[in-house]
Short mmCIF file of C-alpha atoms and ligand atoms in Angstrom, two decimals:
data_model
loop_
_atom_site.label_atom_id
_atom_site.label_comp_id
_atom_site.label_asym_id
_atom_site.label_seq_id
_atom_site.Cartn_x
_atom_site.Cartn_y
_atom_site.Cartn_z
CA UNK A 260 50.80 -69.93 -155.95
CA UNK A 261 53.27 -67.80 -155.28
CA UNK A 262 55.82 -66.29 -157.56
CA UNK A 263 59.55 -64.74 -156.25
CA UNK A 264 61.08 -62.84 -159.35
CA UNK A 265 64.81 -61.56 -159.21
CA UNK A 266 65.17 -58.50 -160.73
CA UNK A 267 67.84 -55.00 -160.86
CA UNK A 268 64.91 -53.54 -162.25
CA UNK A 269 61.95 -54.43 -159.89
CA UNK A 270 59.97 -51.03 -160.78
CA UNK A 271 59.45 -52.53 -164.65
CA UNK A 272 57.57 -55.38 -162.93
CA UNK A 273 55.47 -52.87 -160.41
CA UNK A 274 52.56 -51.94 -162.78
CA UNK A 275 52.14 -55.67 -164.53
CA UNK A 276 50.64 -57.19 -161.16
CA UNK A 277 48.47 -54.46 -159.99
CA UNK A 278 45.52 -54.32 -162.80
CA UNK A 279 43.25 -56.30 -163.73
CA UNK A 280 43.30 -59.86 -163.46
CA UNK A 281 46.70 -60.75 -161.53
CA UNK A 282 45.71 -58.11 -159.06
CA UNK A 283 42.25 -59.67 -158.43
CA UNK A 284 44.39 -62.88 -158.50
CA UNK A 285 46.35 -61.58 -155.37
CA UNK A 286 43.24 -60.00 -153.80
CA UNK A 287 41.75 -63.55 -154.02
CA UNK A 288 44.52 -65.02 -152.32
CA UNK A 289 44.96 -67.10 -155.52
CA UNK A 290 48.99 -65.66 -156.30
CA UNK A 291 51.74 -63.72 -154.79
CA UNK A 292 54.47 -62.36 -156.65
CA UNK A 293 57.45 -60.80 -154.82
CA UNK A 294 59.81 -58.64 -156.88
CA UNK A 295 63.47 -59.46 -154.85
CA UNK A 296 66.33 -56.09 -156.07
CA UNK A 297 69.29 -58.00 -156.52
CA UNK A 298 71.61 -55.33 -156.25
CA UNK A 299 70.84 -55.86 -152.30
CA UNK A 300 72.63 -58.85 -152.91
CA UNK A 301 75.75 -56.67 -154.84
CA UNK A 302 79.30 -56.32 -154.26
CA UNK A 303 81.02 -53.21 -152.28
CA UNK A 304 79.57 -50.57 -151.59
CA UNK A 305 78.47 -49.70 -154.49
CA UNK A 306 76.57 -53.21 -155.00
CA UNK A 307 78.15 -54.08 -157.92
CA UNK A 308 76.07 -56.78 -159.61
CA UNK A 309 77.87 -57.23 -163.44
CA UNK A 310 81.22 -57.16 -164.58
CA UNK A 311 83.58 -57.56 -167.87
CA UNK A 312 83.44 -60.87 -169.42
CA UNK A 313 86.47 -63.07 -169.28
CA UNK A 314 87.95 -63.54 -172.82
CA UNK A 315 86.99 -59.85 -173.57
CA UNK A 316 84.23 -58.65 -175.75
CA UNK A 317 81.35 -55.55 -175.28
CA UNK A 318 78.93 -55.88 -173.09
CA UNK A 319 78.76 -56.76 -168.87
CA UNK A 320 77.64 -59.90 -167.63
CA UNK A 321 75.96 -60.90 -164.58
CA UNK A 322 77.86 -61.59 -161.52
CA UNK A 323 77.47 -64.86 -159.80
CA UNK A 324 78.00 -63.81 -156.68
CA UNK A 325 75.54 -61.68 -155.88
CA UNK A 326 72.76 -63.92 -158.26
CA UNK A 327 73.78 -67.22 -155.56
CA UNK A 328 73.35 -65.27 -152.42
CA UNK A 329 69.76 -63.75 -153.42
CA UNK A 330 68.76 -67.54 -154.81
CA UNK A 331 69.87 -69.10 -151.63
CA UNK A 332 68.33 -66.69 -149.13
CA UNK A 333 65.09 -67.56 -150.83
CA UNK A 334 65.12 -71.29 -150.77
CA UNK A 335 66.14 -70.92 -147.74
CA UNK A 336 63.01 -69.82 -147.22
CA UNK A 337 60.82 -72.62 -149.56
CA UNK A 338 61.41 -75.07 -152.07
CA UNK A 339 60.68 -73.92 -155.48
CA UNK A 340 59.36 -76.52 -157.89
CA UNK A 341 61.57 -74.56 -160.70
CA UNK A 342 63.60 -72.14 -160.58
CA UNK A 343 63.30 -70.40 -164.49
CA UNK A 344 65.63 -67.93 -166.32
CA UNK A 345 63.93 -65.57 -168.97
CA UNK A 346 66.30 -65.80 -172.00
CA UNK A 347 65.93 -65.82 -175.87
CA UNK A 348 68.21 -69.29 -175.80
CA UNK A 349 65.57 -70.94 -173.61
CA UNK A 350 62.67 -72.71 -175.21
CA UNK A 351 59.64 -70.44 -176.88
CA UNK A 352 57.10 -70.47 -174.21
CA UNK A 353 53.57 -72.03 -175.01
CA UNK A 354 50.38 -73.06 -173.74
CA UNK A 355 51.48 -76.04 -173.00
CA UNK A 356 54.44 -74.96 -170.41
CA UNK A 357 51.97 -72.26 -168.80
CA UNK A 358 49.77 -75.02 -168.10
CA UNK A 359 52.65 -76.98 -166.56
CA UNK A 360 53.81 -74.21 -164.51
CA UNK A 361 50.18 -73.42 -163.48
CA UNK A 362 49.56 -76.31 -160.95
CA UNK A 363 52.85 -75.55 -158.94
CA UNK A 364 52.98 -73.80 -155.74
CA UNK A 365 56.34 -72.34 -156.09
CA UNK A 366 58.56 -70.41 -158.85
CA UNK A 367 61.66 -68.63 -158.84
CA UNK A 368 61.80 -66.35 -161.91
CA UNK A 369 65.63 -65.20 -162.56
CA UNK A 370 65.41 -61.33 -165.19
CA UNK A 371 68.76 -60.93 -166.80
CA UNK A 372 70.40 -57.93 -168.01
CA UNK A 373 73.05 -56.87 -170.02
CA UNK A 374 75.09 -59.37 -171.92
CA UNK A 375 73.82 -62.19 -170.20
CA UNK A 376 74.60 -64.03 -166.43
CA UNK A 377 77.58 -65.95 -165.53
CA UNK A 378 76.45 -69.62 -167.29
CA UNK A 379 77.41 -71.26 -163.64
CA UNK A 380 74.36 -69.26 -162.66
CA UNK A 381 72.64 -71.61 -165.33
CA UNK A 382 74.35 -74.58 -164.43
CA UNK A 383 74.10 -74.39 -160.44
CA UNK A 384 70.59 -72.92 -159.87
CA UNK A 385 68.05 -73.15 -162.71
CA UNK A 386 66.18 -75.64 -163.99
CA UNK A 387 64.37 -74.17 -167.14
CA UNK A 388 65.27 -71.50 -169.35
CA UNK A 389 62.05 -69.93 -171.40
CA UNK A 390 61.99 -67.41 -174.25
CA UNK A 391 58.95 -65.67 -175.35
CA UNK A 392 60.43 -65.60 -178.68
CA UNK A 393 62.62 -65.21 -181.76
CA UNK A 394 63.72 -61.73 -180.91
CA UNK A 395 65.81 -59.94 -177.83
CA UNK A 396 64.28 -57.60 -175.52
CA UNK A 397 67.05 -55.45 -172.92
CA UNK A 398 66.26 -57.11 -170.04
CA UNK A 399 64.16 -60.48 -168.96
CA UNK A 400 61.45 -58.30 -166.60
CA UNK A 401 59.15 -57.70 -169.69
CA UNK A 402 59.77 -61.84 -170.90
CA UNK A 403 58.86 -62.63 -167.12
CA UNK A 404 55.54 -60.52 -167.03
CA UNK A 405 54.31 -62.14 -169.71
CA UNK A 406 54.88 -65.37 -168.43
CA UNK A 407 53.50 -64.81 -165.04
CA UNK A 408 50.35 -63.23 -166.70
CA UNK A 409 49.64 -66.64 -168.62
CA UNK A 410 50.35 -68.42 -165.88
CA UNK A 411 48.59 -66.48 -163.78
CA UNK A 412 45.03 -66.52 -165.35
CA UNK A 413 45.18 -70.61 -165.82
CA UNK A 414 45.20 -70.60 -161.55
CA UNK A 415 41.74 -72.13 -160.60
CA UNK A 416 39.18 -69.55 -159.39
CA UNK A 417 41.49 -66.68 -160.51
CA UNK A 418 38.59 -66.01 -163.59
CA UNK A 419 35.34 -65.31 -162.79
CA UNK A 420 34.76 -68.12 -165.30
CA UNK A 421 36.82 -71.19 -164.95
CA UNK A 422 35.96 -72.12 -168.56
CA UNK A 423 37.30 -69.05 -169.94
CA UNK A 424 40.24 -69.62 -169.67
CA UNK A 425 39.34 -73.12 -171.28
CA UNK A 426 38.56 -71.46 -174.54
CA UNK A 427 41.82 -69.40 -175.18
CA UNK A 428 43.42 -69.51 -178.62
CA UNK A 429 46.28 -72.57 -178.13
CA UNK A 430 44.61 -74.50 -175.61
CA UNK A 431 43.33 -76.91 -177.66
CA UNK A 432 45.96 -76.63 -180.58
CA UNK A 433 43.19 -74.48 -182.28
CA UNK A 434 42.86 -70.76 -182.50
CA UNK A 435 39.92 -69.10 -180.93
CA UNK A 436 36.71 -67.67 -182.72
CA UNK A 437 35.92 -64.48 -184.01
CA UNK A 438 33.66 -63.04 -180.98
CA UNK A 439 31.18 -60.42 -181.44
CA UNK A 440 29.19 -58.36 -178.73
CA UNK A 441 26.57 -55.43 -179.31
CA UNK A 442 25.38 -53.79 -181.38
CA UNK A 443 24.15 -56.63 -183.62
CA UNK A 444 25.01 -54.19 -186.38
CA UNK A 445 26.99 -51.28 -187.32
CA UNK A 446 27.77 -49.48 -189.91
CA UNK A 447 25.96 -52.56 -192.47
CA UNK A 448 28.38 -54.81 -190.86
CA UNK A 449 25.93 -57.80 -189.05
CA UNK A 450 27.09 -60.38 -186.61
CA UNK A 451 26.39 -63.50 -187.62
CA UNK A 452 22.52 -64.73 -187.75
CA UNK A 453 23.63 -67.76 -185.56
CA UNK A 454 24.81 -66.36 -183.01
CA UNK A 455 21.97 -64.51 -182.17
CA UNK A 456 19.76 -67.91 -183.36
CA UNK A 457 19.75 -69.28 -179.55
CA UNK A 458 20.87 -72.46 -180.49
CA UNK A 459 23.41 -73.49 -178.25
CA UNK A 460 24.30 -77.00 -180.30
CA UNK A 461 24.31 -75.10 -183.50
CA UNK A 462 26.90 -72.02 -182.31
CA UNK A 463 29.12 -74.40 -180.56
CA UNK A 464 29.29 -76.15 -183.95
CA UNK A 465 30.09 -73.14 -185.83
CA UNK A 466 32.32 -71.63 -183.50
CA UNK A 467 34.32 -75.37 -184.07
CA UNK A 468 34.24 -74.76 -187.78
CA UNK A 469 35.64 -71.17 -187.22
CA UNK A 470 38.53 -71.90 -185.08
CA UNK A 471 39.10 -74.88 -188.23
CA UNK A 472 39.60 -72.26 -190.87
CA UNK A 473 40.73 -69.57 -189.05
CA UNK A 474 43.58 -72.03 -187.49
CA UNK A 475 44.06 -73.57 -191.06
CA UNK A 476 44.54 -69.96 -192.26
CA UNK A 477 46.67 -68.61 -189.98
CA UNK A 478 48.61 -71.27 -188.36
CA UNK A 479 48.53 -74.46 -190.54
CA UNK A 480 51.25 -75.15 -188.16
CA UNK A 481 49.14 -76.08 -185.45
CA UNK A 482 47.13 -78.15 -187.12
CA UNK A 483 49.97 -80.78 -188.53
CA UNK A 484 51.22 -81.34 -184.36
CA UNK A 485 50.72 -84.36 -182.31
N1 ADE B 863 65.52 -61.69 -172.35
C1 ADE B 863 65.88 -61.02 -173.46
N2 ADE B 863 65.19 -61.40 -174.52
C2 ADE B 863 64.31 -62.36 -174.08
C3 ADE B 863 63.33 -63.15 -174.71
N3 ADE B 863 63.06 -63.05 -176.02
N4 ADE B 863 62.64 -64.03 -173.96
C4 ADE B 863 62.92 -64.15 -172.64
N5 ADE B 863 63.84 -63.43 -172.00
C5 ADE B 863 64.54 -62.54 -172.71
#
């Protein structure tokens, strides 16, 4: 897969994709992201990218401009299956849409900044809009690492092991188990006898129960959808 994200802040989204998993995930030839500055894109010499909103009111907004000839010079150069703007108006990202966005070969992330981008931006060029929740961060480069990281890991062959990723809290509407590694005790505190018993049956079983209770406790929510 590869991943082109538009960004005026490309050294927030440096860091993200060089540890750990996504960078064993490029390493693997598995996923590419390309961080794209728009302000190459900008106005005058000074690359103006943002401007006063019509109608008045604080705050800049994105320029269209400069946003349409940075979008177009890329699908000039592929087709991207969508092209996504990170925005606390879009809809709350889930397991579900990672999962969606995991089997494609190409996406076009869009960071904005400020008061927001010119909605013809919306309108013209993007075809899904995703928070990552109820709250507003300053810019969408923080929003789009954490959706390229859950994307990211759901890639076949990017973990070791493919059923990992299988077990995640959410993937099956159900939150994960409590996990436990050594010692088998400390400080009086003892993992569970079962999971030391060897019986595979018999821990998958409780490990079910667990992610019951522990959903029904925490997120009843989950347990009530289709
Ligand atoms: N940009 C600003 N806030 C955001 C949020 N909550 N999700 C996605 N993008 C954003």
């Amino acid at each position: 897969m590869r991943i082109d994200i538009i960004t005026v802040m490309p050294e927030l989204l440096e860091s993200p994709f060089q540890h750990s998993i996504l960078k064993r995930a490029n390493e693997k030839g598995l996923l590419q992201v390309h961080l794209h500055q728009l302000r190459d894109f900008g106005l005058g010499k000074h690359r103006q990218v943002d401007d006063y909103q019509y109608g008045g009111g604080a705050g800049l907004v994105m320029m269209i401009e400069p946003m349409a000839a940075c979008i177009k010079s890329l699908q000039a150069q592929r087709n991207y299956d969508e092209v996504i703007f990170m925005t606390p108006d879009g809809a709350t990202l889930s397991q579900t849409i990672s999962n969606e966005l995991s089997l494609y070969e190409n996406l076009l992330i869009i960071c904005g900044h400020y008061k927001g981008i010119d909605e013809r931006i919306r309108d013209k060029y993007v075809t899904r809009e995703i928070s990552i929740g109820d709250f507003v961060l300053s810019g969408g480069e923080l929003a789009a690492a954490v959706l390229v990281d859950s994307i990211g890991r759901l890639i076949p062959g990017v973990l070791n092991d493919g059923s990992s990723a299988l077990t995640d809290s959410f993937q099956d509407d159900l939150l994960a188990p409590p996990v436990y590694t050594r010692p088998s005790e400390f400080d009086g505190m003892k993992v569970p006898d079962i999971l030391l018993s060897g019986n595979d049956g018999k821990i998958e079983a409780w490990r079910y129960e667990q992610s019951i209770a522990r959903t029904k406790t925490r997120r009843p929510d989950l347990l009530d959808r289709e």
